[in-house]
Short mmCIF file of C-alpha atoms in Angstrom, two decimals:
data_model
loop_
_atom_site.label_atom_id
_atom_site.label_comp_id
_atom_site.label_asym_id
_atom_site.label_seq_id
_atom_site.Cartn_x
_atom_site.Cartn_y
_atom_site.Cartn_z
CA UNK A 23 -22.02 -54.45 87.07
CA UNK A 24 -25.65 -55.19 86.96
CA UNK A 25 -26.50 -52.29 89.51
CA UNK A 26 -24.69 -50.17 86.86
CA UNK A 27 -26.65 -51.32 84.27
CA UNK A 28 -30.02 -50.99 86.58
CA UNK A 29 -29.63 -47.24 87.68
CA UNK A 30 -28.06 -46.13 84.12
CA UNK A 31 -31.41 -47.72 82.44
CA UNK A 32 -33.55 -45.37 85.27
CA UNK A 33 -31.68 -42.41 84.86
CA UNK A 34 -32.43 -42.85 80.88
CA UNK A 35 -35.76 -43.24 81.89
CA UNK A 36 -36.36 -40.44 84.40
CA UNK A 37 -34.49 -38.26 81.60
CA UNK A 38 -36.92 -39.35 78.92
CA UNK A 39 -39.77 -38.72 81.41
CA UNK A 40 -38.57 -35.01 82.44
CA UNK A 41 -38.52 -34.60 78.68
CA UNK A 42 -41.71 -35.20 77.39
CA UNK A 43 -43.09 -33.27 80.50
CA UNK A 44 -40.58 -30.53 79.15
CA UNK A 45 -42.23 -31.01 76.00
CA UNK A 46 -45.53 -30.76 77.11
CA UNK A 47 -44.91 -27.49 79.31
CA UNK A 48 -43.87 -25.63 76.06
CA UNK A 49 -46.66 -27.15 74.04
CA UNK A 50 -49.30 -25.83 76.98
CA UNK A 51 -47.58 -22.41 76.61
CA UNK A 52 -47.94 -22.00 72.64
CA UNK A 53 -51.45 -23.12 72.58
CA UNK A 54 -52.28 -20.12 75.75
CA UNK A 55 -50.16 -17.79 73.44
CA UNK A 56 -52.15 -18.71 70.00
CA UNK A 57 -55.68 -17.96 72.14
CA UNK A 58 -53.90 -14.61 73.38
CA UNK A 59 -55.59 -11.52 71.89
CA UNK A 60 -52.54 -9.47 71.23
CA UNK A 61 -54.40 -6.03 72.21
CA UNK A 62 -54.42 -2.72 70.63
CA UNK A 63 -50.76 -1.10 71.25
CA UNK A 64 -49.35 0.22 67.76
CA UNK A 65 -46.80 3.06 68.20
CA UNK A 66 -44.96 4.29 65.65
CA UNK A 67 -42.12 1.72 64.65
CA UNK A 68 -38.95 1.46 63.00
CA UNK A 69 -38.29 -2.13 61.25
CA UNK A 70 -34.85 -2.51 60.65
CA UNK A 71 -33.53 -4.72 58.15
CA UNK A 72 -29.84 -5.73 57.10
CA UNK A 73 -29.58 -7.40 53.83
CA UNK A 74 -26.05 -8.99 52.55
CA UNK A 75 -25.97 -10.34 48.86
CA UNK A 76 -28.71 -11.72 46.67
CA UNK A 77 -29.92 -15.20 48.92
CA UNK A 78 -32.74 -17.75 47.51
CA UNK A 79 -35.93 -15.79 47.64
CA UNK A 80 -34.86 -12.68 48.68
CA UNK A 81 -37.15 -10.27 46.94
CA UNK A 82 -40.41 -12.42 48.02
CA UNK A 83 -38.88 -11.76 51.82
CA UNK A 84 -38.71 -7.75 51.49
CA UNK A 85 -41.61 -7.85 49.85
CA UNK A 86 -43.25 -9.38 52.57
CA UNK A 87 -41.79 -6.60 55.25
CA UNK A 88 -44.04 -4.22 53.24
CA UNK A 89 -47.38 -6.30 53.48
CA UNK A 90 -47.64 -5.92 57.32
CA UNK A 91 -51.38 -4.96 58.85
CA UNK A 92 -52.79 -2.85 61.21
CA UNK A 93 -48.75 -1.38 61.99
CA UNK A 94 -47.92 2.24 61.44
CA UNK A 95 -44.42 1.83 60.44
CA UNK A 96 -41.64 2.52 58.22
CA UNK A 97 -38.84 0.34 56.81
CA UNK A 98 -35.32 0.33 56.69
CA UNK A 99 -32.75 -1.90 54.83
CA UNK A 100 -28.94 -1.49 55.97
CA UNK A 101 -26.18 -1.97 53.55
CA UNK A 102 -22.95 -1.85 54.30
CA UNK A 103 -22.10 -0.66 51.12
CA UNK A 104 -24.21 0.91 48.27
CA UNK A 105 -22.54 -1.36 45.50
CA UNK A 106 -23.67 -4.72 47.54
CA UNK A 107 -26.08 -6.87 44.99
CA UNK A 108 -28.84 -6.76 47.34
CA UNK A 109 -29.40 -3.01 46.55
CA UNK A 110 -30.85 -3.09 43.03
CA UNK A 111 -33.88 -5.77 44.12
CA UNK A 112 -34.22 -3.68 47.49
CA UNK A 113 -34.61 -0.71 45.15
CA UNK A 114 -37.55 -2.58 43.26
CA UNK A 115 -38.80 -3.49 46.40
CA UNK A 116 -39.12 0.03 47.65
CA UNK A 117 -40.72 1.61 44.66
CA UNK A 118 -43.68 -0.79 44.90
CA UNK A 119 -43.67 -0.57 48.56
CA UNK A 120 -47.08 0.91 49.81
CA UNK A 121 -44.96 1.64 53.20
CA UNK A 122 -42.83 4.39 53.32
CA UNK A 123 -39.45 2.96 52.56
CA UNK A 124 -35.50 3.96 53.54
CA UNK A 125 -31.90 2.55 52.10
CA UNK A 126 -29.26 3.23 54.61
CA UNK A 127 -25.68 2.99 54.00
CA UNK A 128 -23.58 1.93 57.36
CA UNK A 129 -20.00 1.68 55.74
CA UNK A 130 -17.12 -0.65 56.73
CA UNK A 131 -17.34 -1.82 60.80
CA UNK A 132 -14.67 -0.82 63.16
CA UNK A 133 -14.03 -3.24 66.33
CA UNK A 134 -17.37 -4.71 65.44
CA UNK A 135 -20.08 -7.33 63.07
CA UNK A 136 -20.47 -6.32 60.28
CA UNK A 137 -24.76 -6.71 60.52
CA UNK A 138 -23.57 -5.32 63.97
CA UNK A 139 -22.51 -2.17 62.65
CA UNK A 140 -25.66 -1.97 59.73
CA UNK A 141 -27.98 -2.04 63.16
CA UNK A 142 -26.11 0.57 65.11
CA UNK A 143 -25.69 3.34 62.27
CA UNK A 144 -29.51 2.73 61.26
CA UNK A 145 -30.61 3.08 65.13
CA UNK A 146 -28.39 5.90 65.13
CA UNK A 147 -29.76 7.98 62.29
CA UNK A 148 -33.55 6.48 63.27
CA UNK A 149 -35.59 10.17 63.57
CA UNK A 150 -37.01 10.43 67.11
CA UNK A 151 -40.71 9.90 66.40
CA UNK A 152 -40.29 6.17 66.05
CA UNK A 153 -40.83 4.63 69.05
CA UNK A 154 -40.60 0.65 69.43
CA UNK A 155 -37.06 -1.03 67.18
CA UNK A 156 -38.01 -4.06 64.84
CA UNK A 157 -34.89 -6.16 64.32
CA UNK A 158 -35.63 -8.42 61.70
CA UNK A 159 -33.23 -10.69 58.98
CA UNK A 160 -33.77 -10.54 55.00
CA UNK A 161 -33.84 -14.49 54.96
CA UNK A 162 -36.79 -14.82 56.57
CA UNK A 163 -40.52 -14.21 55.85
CA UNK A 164 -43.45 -13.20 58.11
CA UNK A 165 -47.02 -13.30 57.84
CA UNK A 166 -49.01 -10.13 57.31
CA UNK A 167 -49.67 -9.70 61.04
CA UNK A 168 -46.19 -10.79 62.66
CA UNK A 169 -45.38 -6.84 63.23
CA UNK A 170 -48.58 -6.71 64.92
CA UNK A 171 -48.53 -9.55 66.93
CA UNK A 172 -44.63 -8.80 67.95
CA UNK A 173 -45.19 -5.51 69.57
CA UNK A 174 -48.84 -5.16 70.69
CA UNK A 175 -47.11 -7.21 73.33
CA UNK A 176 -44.87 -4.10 74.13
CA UNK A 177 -48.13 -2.07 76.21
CA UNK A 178 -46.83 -3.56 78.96
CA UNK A 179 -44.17 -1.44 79.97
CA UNK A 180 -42.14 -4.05 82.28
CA UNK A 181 -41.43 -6.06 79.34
CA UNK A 182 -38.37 -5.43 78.04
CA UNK A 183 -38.08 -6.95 74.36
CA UNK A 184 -40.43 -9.42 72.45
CA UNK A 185 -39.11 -12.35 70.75
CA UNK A 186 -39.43 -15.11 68.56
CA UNK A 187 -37.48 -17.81 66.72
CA UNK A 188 -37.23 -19.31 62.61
CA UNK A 189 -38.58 -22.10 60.90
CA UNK A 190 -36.66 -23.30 58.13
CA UNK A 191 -38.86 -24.77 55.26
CA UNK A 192 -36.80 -26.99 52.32
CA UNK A 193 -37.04 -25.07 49.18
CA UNK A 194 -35.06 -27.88 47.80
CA UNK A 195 -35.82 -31.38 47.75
CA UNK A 196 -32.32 -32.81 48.54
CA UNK A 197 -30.88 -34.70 51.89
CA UNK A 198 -28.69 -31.08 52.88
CA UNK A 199 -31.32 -28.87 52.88
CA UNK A 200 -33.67 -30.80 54.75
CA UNK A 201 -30.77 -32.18 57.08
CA UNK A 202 -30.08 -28.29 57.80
CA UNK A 203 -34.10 -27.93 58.87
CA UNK A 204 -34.12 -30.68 61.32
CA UNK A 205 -31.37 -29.28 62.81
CA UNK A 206 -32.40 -25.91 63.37
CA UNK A 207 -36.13 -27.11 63.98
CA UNK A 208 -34.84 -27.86 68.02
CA UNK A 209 -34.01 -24.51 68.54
CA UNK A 210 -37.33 -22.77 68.62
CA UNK A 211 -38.13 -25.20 71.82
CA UNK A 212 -35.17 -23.35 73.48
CA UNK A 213 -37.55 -20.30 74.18
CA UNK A 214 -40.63 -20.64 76.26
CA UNK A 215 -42.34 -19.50 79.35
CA UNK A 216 -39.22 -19.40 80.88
CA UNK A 217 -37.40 -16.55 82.39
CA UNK A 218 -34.07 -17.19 80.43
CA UNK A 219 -35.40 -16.45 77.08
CA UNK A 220 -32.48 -14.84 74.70
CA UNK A 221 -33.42 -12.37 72.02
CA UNK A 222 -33.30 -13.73 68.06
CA UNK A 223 -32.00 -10.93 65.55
CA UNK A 224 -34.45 -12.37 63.27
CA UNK A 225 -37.30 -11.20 64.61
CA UNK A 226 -37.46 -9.24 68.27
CA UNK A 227 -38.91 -5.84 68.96
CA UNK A 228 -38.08 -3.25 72.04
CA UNK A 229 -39.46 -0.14 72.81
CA UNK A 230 -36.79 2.61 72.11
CA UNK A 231 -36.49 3.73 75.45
CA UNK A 232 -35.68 0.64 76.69
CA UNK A 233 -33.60 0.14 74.33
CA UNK A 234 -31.51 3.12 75.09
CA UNK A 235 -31.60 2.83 78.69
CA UNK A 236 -30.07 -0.66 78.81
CA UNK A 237 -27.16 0.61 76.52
CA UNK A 238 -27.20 -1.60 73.93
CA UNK A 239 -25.73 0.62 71.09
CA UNK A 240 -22.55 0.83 73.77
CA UNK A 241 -22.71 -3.12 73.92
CA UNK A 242 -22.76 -3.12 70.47
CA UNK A 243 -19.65 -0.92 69.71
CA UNK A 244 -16.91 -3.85 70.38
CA UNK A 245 -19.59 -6.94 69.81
CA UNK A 246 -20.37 -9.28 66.77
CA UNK A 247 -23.32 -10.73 67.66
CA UNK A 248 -26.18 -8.22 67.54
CA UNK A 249 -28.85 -10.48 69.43
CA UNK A 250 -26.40 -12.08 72.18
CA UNK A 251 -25.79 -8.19 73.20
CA UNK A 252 -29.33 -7.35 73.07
CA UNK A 253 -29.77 -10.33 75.51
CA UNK A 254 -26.79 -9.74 77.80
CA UNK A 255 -28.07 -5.64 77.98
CA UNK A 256 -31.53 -6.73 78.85
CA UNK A 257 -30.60 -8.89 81.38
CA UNK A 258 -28.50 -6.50 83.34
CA UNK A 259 -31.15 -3.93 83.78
CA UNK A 260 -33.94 -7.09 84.89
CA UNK A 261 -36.07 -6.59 81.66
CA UNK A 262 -38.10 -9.91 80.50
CA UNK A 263 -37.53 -11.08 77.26
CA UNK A 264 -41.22 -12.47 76.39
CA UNK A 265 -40.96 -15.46 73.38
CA UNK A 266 -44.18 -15.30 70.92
CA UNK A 267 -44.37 -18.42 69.55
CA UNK A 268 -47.04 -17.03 67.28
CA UNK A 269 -45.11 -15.15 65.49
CA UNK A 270 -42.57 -17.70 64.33
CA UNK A 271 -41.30 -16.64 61.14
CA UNK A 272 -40.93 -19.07 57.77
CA UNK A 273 -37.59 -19.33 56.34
CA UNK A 274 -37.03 -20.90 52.58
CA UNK A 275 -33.97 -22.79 52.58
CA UNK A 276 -31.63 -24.95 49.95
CA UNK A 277 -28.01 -26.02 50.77
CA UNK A 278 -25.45 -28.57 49.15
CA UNK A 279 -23.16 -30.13 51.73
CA UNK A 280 -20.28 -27.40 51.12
CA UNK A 281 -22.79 -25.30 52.58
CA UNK A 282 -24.25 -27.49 55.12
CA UNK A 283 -20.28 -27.66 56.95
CA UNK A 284 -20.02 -23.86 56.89
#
């Protein structure tokens, strides 16, 4: 019994150990990424946005999709229907947008997501001058030079999609809300240097051609999760996905604990 006790106690040590040098290894990697000049790639881009109902501080997040720098883009929200309540604050947003700004109606999914569906029928319409995809989510809100930072990356042609991961900050100062951030805050450690990275639907960007040639609008057709197929396409053609921990977007959150258990 006491050997027991001896080699669980070093196993919970050696654990702890490979840990904190796990830890360490993904703190080395975000400081090389914050000191990494992004460069000068800036193609012509298509951010892609699906919005669902009105959510706590929704306008302040589209707004913030039309404040990007040094990006020549264009933005488009996805509705699955044109009486959903986001429309009439996404119509605000887009007549003070200084970016040129598109609505775009996907109808009711068959076989598929829902935000699934909004993604394909906007890629689908997408003119063919555009070429690197911004997938990002209406709950979230970057800084002025997250579009830059998440596709310069994209001049290197072997890289096949740029990622990065949320950040949920309490917008209400009760025990849910900021139970629900120090849950999610784990997740961002998930991604690294590593070669397993998965693609977030909050905030990943792919050059078009890519994008077509690992089929992901065919992965897409039968799937409901948009980033999961993203991932699973990438990795059968061998293309890296490349986490940018600099461009980790904010996300203002409030829950009760009905929503908390959903």
């Amino acid at each position: 019994m006491e050997t027991l006790f001896y080699l669980l106690a070093v196993s919970q040590i050696l654990l702890g150990a490979y840990l904190v040098w796990q830890g360490l290894q993904w703190l080395g990697y975000v400081r090389r990424r914050l000191h990494t000049d992004p460069g000068f790639y800036a193609p012509r881009v298509a951010v892609l946005c699906p919005c669902k109902g009105i959510e706590p501080g929704l306008e302040r997040n589209l707004i913030s999709l039309t404040e990007f720098e040094r990006q020549n883009y264009e933005l488009f929200f996805v509705l699955t229907s044109d009486r959903d309540p986001a429309r009439s604050i996404i119509d605000r947003v887009a007549k003070n947008s200084r970016v040129k700004t598109h609505v775009v109606i996907a109808g009711n999914p068959v076989n598929c997501g829902e935000k699934v569906n909004n993604l394909r029928v906007a890629v689908e319409q997408l003119p063919e001058e555009f070429e690197v995809l911004v997938f990002t989510d209406s709950d979230g809100r970057p800084g002025r030079f997250w579009l830059h930072r998440l596709v310069a990356p994209l001049g290197n042609p072997t890289i096949g999609a740029t990622t990065t991961m949320r950040w949920f900050i309490p917008n209400r100062a009760n025990f849910p809300t900021a139970l629900l951030a120090a849950w999610n805050a784990p997740l961002v450690t998930m991604l690294g240097e590593q070669k397993r990275n998965f693609c977030w639907g909050g905030g990943t960007a792919i050059r078009r051609n890519i994008f077509e040639q690992s089929g992901v609008v065919e992965e897409w057709k039968n799937s409901v999760s948009d980033d999961y197929s993203l991932t699973h396409a990438l990795e059968r053609i061998g293309r890296p996905i490349v986490f940018l921990p600099e461009c980790i977007t904010l996300s203002y959150v409030e829950t009760d604990f009905e929503g908390l258990l959903e």
